[in-house]
XYZ file of C-alpha atoms in Angstrom:
537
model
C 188.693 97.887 68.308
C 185.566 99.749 69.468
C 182.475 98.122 69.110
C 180.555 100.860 70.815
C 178.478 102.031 68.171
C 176.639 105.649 68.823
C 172.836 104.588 68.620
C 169.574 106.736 69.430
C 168.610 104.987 73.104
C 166.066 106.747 75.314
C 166.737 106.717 78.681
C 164.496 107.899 80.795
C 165.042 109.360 84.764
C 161.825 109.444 85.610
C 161.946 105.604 86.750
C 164.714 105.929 89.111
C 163.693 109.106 90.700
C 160.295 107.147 91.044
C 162.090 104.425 92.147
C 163.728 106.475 94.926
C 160.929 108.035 96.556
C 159.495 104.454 97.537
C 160.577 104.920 101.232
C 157.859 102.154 102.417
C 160.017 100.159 100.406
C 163.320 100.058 102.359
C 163.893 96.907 104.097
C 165.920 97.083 107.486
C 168.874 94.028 107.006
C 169.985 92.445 110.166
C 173.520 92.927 108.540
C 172.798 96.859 108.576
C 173.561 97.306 112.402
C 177.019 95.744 111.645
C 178.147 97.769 108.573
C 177.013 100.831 109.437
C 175.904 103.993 107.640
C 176.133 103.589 104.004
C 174.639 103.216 100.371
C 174.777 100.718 97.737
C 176.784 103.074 96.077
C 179.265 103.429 98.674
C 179.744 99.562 99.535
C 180.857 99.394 95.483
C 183.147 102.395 95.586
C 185.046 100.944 99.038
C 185.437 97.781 97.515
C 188.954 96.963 95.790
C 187.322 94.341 93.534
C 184.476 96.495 92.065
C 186.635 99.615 90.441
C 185.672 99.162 86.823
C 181.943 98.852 87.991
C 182.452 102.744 90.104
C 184.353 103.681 87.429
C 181.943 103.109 84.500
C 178.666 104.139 86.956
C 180.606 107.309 87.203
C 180.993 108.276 83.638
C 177.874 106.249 81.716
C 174.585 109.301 81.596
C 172.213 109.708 83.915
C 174.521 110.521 87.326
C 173.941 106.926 88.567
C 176.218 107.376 91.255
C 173.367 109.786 92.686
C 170.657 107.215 91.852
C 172.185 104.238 93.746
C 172.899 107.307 96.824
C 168.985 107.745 96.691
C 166.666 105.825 99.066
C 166.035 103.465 97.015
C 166.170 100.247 98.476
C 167.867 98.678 95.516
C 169.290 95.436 94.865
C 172.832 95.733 92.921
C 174.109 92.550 90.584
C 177.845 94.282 90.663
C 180.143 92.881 88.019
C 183.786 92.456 89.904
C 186.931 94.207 87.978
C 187.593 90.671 86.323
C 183.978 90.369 84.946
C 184.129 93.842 83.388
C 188.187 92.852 81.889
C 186.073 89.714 80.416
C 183.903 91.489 78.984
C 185.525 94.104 77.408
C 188.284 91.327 75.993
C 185.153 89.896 74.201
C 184.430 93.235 72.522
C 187.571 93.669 71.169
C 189.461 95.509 73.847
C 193.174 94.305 74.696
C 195.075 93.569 77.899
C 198.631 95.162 77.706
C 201.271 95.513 80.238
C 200.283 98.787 80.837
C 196.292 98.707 81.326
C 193.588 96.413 81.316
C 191.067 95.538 79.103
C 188.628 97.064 81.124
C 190.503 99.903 81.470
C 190.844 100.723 78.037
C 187.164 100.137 77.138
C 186.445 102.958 80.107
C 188.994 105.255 78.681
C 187.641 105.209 75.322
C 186.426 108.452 74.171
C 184.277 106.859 71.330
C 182.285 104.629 74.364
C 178.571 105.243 73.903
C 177.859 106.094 77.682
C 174.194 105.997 76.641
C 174.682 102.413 75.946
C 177.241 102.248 78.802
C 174.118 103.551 81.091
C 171.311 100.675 80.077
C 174.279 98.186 80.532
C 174.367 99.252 83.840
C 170.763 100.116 85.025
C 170.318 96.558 84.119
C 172.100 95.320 86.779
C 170.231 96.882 89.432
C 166.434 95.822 90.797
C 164.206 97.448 92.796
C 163.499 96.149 96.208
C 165.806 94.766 98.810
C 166.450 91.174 98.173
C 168.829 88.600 100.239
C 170.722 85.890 98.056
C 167.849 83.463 100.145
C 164.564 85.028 98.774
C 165.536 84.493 95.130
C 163.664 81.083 94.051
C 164.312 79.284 90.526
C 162.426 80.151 87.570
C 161.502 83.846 89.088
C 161.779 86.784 86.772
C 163.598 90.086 88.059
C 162.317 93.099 86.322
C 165.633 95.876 86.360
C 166.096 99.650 86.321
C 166.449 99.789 82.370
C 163.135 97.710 82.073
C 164.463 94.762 80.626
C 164.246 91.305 82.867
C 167.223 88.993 84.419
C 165.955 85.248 84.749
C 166.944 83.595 88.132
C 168.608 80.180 88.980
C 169.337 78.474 92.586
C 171.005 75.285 91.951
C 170.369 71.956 93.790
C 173.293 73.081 95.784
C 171.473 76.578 96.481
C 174.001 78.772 94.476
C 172.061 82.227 92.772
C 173.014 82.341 88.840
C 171.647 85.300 86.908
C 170.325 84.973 83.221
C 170.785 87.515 81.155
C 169.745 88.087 77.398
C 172.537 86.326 75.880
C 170.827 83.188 76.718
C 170.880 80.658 74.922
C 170.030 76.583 74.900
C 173.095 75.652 74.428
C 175.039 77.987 76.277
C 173.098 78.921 79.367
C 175.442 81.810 80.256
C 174.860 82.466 83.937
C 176.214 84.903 85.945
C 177.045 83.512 89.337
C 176.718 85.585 92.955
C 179.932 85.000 93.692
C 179.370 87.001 97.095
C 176.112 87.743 98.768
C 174.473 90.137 101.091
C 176.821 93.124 101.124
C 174.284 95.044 103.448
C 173.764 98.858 103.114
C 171.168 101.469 104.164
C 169.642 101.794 100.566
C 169.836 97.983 99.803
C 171.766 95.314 98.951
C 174.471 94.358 96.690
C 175.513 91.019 94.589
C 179.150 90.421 93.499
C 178.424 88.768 90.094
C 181.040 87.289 87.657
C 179.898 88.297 84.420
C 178.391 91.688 82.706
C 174.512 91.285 82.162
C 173.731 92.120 78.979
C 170.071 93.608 77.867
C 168.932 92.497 74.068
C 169.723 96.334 72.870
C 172.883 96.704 73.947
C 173.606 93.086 72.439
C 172.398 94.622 69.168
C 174.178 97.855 69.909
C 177.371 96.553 70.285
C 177.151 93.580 67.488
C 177.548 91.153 70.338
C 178.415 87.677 69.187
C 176.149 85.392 71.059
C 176.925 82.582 69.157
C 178.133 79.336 71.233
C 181.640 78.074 71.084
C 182.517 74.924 69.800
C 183.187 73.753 73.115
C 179.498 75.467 74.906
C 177.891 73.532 71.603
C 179.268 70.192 73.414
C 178.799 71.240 76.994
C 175.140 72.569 76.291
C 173.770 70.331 73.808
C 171.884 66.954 75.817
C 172.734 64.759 72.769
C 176.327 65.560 72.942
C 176.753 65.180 76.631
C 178.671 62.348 76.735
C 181.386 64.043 74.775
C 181.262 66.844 76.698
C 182.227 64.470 79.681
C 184.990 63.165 77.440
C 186.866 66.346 76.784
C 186.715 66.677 80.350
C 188.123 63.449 81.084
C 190.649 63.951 78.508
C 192.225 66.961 80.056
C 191.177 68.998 76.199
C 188.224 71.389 77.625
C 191.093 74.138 77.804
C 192.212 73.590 74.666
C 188.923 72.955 72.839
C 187.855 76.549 74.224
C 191.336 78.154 72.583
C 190.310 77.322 69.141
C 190.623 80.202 66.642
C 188.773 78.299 64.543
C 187.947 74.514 63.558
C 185.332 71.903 62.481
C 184.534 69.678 65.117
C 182.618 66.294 64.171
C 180.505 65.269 67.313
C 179.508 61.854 68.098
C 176.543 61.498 69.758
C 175.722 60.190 72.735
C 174.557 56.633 70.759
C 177.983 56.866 69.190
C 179.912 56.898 72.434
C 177.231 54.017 73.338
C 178.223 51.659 70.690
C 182.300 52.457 71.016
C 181.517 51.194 75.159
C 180.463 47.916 73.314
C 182.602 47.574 70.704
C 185.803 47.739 73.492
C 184.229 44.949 75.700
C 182.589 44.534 78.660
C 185.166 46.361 80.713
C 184.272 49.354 79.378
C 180.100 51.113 79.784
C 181.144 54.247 80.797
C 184.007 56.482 80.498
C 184.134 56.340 84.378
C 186.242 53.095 82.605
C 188.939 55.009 81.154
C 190.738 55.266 84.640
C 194.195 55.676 83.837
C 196.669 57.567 81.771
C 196.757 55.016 78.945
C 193.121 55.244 78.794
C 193.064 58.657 79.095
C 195.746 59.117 76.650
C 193.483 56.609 74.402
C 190.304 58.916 74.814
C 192.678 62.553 73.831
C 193.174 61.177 70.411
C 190.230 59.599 70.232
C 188.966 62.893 70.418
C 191.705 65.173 68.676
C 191.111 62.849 65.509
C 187.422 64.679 65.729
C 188.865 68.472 65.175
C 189.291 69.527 61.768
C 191.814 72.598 61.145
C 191.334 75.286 58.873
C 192.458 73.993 55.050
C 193.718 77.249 52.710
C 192.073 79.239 56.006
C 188.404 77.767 54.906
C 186.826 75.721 57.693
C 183.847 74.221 55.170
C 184.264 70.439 54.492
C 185.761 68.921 50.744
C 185.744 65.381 49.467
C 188.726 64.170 49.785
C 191.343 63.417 52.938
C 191.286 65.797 56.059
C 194.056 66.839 58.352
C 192.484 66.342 62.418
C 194.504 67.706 65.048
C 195.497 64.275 65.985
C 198.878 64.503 63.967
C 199.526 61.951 60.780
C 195.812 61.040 61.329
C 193.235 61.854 58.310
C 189.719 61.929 58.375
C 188.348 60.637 54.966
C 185.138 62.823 53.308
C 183.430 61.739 51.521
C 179.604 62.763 50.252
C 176.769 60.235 50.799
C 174.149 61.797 48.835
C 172.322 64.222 51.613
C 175.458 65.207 52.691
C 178.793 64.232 54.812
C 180.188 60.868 55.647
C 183.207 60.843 57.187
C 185.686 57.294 57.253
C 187.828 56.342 59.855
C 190.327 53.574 60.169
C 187.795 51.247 60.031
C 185.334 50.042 57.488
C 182.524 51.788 58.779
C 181.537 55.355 57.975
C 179.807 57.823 59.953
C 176.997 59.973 59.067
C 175.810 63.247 59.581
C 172.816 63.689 61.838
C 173.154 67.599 61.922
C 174.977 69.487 59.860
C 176.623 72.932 59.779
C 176.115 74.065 63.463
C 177.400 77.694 63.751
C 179.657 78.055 66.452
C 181.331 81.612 67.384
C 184.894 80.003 66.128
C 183.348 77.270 63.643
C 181.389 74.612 62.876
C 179.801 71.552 63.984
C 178.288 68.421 62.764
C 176.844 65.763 65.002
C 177.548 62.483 63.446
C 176.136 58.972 64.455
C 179.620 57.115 65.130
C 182.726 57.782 66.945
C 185.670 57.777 64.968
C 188.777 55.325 65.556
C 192.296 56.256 64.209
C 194.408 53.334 64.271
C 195.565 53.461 67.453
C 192.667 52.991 68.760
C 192.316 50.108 66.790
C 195.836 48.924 67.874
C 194.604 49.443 71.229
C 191.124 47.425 71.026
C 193.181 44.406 69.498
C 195.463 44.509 72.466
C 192.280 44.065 74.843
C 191.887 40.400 72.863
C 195.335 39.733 73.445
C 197.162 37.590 76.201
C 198.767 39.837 78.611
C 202.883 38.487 78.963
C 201.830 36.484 82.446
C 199.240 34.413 79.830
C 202.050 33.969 77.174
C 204.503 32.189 79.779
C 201.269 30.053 81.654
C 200.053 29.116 78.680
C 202.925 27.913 76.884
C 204.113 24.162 77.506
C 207.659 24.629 77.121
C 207.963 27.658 80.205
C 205.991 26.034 82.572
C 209.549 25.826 85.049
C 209.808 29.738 84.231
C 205.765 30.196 85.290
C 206.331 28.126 88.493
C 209.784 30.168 89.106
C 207.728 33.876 88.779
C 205.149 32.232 91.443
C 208.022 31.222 93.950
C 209.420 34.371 93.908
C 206.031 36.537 93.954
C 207.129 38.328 91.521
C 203.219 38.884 90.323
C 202.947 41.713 93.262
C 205.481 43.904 91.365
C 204.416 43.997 88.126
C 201.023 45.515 87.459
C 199.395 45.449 83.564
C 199.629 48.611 81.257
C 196.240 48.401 80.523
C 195.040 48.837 84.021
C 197.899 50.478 86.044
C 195.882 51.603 88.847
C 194.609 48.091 89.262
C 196.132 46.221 92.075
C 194.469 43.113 91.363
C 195.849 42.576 87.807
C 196.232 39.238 86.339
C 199.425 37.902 87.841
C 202.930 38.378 86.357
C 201.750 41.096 83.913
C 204.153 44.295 83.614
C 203.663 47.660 84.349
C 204.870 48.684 81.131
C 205.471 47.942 77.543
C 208.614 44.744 78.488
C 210.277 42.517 76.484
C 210.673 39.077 77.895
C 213.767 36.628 76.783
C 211.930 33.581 78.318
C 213.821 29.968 78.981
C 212.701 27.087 78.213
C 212.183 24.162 80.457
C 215.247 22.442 79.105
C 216.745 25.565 79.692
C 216.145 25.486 83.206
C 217.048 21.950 83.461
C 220.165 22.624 82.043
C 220.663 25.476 84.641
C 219.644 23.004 87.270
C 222.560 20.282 86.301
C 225.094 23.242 86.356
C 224.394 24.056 89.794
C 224.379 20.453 91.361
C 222.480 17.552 92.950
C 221.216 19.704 95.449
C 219.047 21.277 92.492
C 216.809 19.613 91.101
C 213.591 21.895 90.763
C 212.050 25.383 91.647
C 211.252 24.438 95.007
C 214.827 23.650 95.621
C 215.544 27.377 96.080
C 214.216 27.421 99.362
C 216.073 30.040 101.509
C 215.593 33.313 101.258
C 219.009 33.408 99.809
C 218.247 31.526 97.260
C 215.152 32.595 96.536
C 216.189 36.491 96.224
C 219.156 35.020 93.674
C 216.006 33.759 91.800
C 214.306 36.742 91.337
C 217.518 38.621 90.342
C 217.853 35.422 87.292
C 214.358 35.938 86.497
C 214.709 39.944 85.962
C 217.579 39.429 83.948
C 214.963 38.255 81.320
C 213.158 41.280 81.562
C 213.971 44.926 79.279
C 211.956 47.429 79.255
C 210.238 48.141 76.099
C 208.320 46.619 73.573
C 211.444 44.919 71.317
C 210.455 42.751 68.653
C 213.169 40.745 66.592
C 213.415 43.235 63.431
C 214.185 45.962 66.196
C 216.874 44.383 67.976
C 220.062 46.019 67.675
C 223.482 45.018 68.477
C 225.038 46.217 71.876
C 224.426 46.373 75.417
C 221.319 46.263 77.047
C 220.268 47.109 80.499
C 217.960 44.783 82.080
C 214.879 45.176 84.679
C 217.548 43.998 87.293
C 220.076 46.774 87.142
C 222.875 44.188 85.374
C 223.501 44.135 81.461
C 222.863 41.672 78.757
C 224.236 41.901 75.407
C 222.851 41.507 72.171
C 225.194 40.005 69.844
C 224.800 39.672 66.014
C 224.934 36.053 64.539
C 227.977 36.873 61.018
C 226.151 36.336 57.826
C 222.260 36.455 58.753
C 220.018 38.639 60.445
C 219.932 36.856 63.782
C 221.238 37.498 67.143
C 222.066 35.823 70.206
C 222.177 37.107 74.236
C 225.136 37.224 75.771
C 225.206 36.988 79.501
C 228.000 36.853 82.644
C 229.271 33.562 81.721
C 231.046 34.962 78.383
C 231.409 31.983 76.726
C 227.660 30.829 75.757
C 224.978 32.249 74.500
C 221.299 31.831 74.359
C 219.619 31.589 70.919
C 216.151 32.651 70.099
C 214.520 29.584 69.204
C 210.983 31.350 69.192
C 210.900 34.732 68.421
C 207.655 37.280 68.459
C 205.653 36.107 70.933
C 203.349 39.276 71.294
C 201.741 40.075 73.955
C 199.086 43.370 75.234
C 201.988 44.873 77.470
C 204.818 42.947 75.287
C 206.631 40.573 73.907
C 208.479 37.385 74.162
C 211.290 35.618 72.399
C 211.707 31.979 73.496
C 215.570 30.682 74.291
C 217.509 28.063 74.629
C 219.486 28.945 77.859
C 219.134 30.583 81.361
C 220.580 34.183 81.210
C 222.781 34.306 84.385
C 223.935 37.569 85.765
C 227.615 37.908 87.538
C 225.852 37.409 91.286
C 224.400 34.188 89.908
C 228.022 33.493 88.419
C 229.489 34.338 91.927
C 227.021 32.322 93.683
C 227.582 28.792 91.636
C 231.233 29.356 92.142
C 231.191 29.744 95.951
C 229.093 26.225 95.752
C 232.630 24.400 94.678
């Protein structure tokens, strides 16, 4: 577990106690008339978020406690108790019921405290310094000798670099609290534990990115960085053990905004949870498990995260391709990124499992509202769904935050049993003289029996005729239908209140982006309908 190793460090006392007899030094704070009497070292040991920190400054060599008790003035960068558990999680240590992870690094009697020490020194600065005098770019020389790197953000937030930096990582620590005011100086609350270069190469520190800080930090891949945010995966990217992840650049993400119409340029586009659901297996077809616990590519089909979904590699003569459910394959642009829990390879293309496919084909499609407009024989049934508004309840699957969306379109997957205009003529004799059209249901009687006739067309789901079933079917108006097998083939008919005839599917399959639609011969009518004609005689 220890990753402490014992190595020869020099540490030298002669800079602090030089450092403490610089008396012309000390800065008076305007905050030091309200907190009263008191150290650096004493605003870290009465705080109840900075224990680890007095803990290990008691213990590491060099009686630091005294140091930061010394006139100083000194600036502190104090890790809180969850920085130091962080940290000692990532060098093997273990959180149990019992004690931290910090806790059991501290209690280790193998810790090098000479290590321990320059971790430590290296948080602290000479000088007193308010979170508002840092600028951006500055360089911080600390106790140990070794130099912290300072950021203020465009929103004015203080990040501290430390020597784990890296390009694509950038791991700040952020002042989490400022200006804790004491006689000697000044102290930081900090997130993270600063690291100097030798303790990195003391304790075999793994400064290697993630897969995930290779997306996030990396400008060419920062458009799929914003996609595994928008995706809801950035948690479960970061809890890889281990994977290969195949990036598309940000070109790549360009030409899939094209390829899926002009509705989409951005993915400020994919704005709702189909979409979104669209874009998570987009991406989980990307991530490539471990095969016989080896993450390194073979020719051949590869398992992706995105279950029953294979990634097809193949080798293009420099290296990689990699084939999708389309005919195009991409390439590799960089290969063989080491990541701190895998691999990555920028590619040139983003790559489509089939339902992404399916779902770029139902963008071309009608939408159900087009099927019934555009068809001759429903016009009655499109002028019926205007009477009765019935366009302002449904709203289309592929944009179901969209208010506006093209009228009569569902607001999920339906299946639509849709009469024909002889149908409706039919319906009109049955009712009377008095009935000649749509416009003849004028009251609001008549016009709320409408809407009940019409959503007796309507089940939920996307049904198509080789997945009807035989039985009893509840419809988008609360009242049943039945589906009735035809003896001897492989039809059916729908059975509705009347019990004596049924409506055959003249036209079956009529598909649809949020549907489908089978064509019939007769007006489904539901038992209020029933009641309604019979209170007419």
């Amino acid at each position: 577990m220890n990753k402490f190793r014992t190595i020869s460090i020099v540490f030298s006392m002669l800079a602090l106690i030089g450092f403490n007899s610089c008396d012309d030094d000390d800065v008076e704070s305007p905050g030091a008339a309200i907190v009263g009497p008191g150290t650096v070292y004493t605003r870290i040991t009465a705080n109840g978020n900075l224990t680890s920190l007095e803990a290990a400054l008691k213990i590491a060599t060099g009686d630091l406690p005294t140091t930061l008790e010394g006139t100083g003035p000194f600036t502190v960068f104090a890790p809180t108790d969850v920085a130091f558990n962080s940290f000692a999680e990532s060098v093997g240590y273990i959180t149990t019921d019992d004690i931290t992870a910090g806790e059991a690094l501290l209690a280790d009697p193998n810790l090098d405290l000479d290590v321990l020490s320059q971790i430590l020194t290296y948080h602290v600065v000479a000088g007193n310094m308010e979170a508002s005098s840092f600028a951006d770019g500055t360089t911080l020389t600390t106790l140990s000798g070794d130099d912290l790197g300072v950021i203020v953000t465009e929103d004015g937030d203080v990040q501290i670099q430390d020597a784990t930096k890296l390009a694509e990582t950038n791991p700040v620590s952020n002042v989490t609290q400022a200006n804790n005011y004491a006689d000697n100086g000044i102290v930081h609350f900090v997130d993270k534990v600063l690291l100097p270069a030798a303790a990195i190469q003391a304790l075999s520190f793994d400064t290697r990115p993630t897969l995930l800080e290779w997306a996030t930090g990396t400008e060419d891949l920062s458009t799929l960085a914003s996609a595994v945010v928008k995706a809801g995966l950035a948690d479960a990217i970061a809890a890889l053990d281990t994977a290969r992840v195949l990036a598309p650049n940000n070109q790549a993400f360009e030409d899939l905004f094209n390829a899926l119409g002009d509705d989409y340029s951005s993915l400020e586009d994919f704005d709702n949870e189909v979409e979104k659901s669209l874009l998570s297996e987009i991406l989980l077809y990307h991530v490539l498990p471990p095969a016989n616990a080896s993450t390194d590519l073979v020719v051949g089909p590869a398992v992706t995260l995105l279950e029953d979904n294979l990634v097809d590699v193949s080798a293009d003569g420099t290296g990689f391709a990699f084939g999708d459910a389309t005919p195009t394959t991409a390439s590799t642009i960089t290969a063989d990124i080491d990541a701190k829990n895998g691999f990555v390879d920028i590619i040139d293309k983003v790559l489509l499992p089939q339902s992404a496919l399916d779902f770029i084909a139902l963008l071309g499609s009608d939408d159900l509202a087009t099927t019934v407009t555009s068809s001759p024989q429903l016009s009655i049934l499109a002028e019926a769904l205007t009477a009765t508004n019935l366009a302002d309840t449904f709203v289309d699957i592929t944009n179901v935050q969209d208010t506006t969306a093209t009228n009569f379109s569902y607001h999920m997957p339906a299946t639509v049993f849709a009469p024909t205009d002889a149908a409706f003529a039919d319906l009109f004799t049955a009712l009377g003289p008095d009935y000649t059209s749509i416009a003849s249901f004028d009251t609001d009687e008549e016009k709320e029996l409408l809407s009940e006739i019409l959503l007796y067309h309507v089940v939920a789901g996307k049904i198509a005729s080789a997945d009807l079933k035989a039985g009893i079917v509840t419809t988008v108006s609360e009242n049943d239908i039945e589906i009735i097998s035809v003896v001897g083939t492989d039809n059916f008919v729908i059975g509705d209140a009347t019990n004596d005839v049924n409506a055959n599917i003249t036209t079956p399959d009529v598909f649809a982006r949020n549907g489908v639609e089978h064509i019939i011969d007769k007006v489904l009518l539901p038992k209020s309908a029933i009641d309604f004609i019979n209170d007419m005689e």
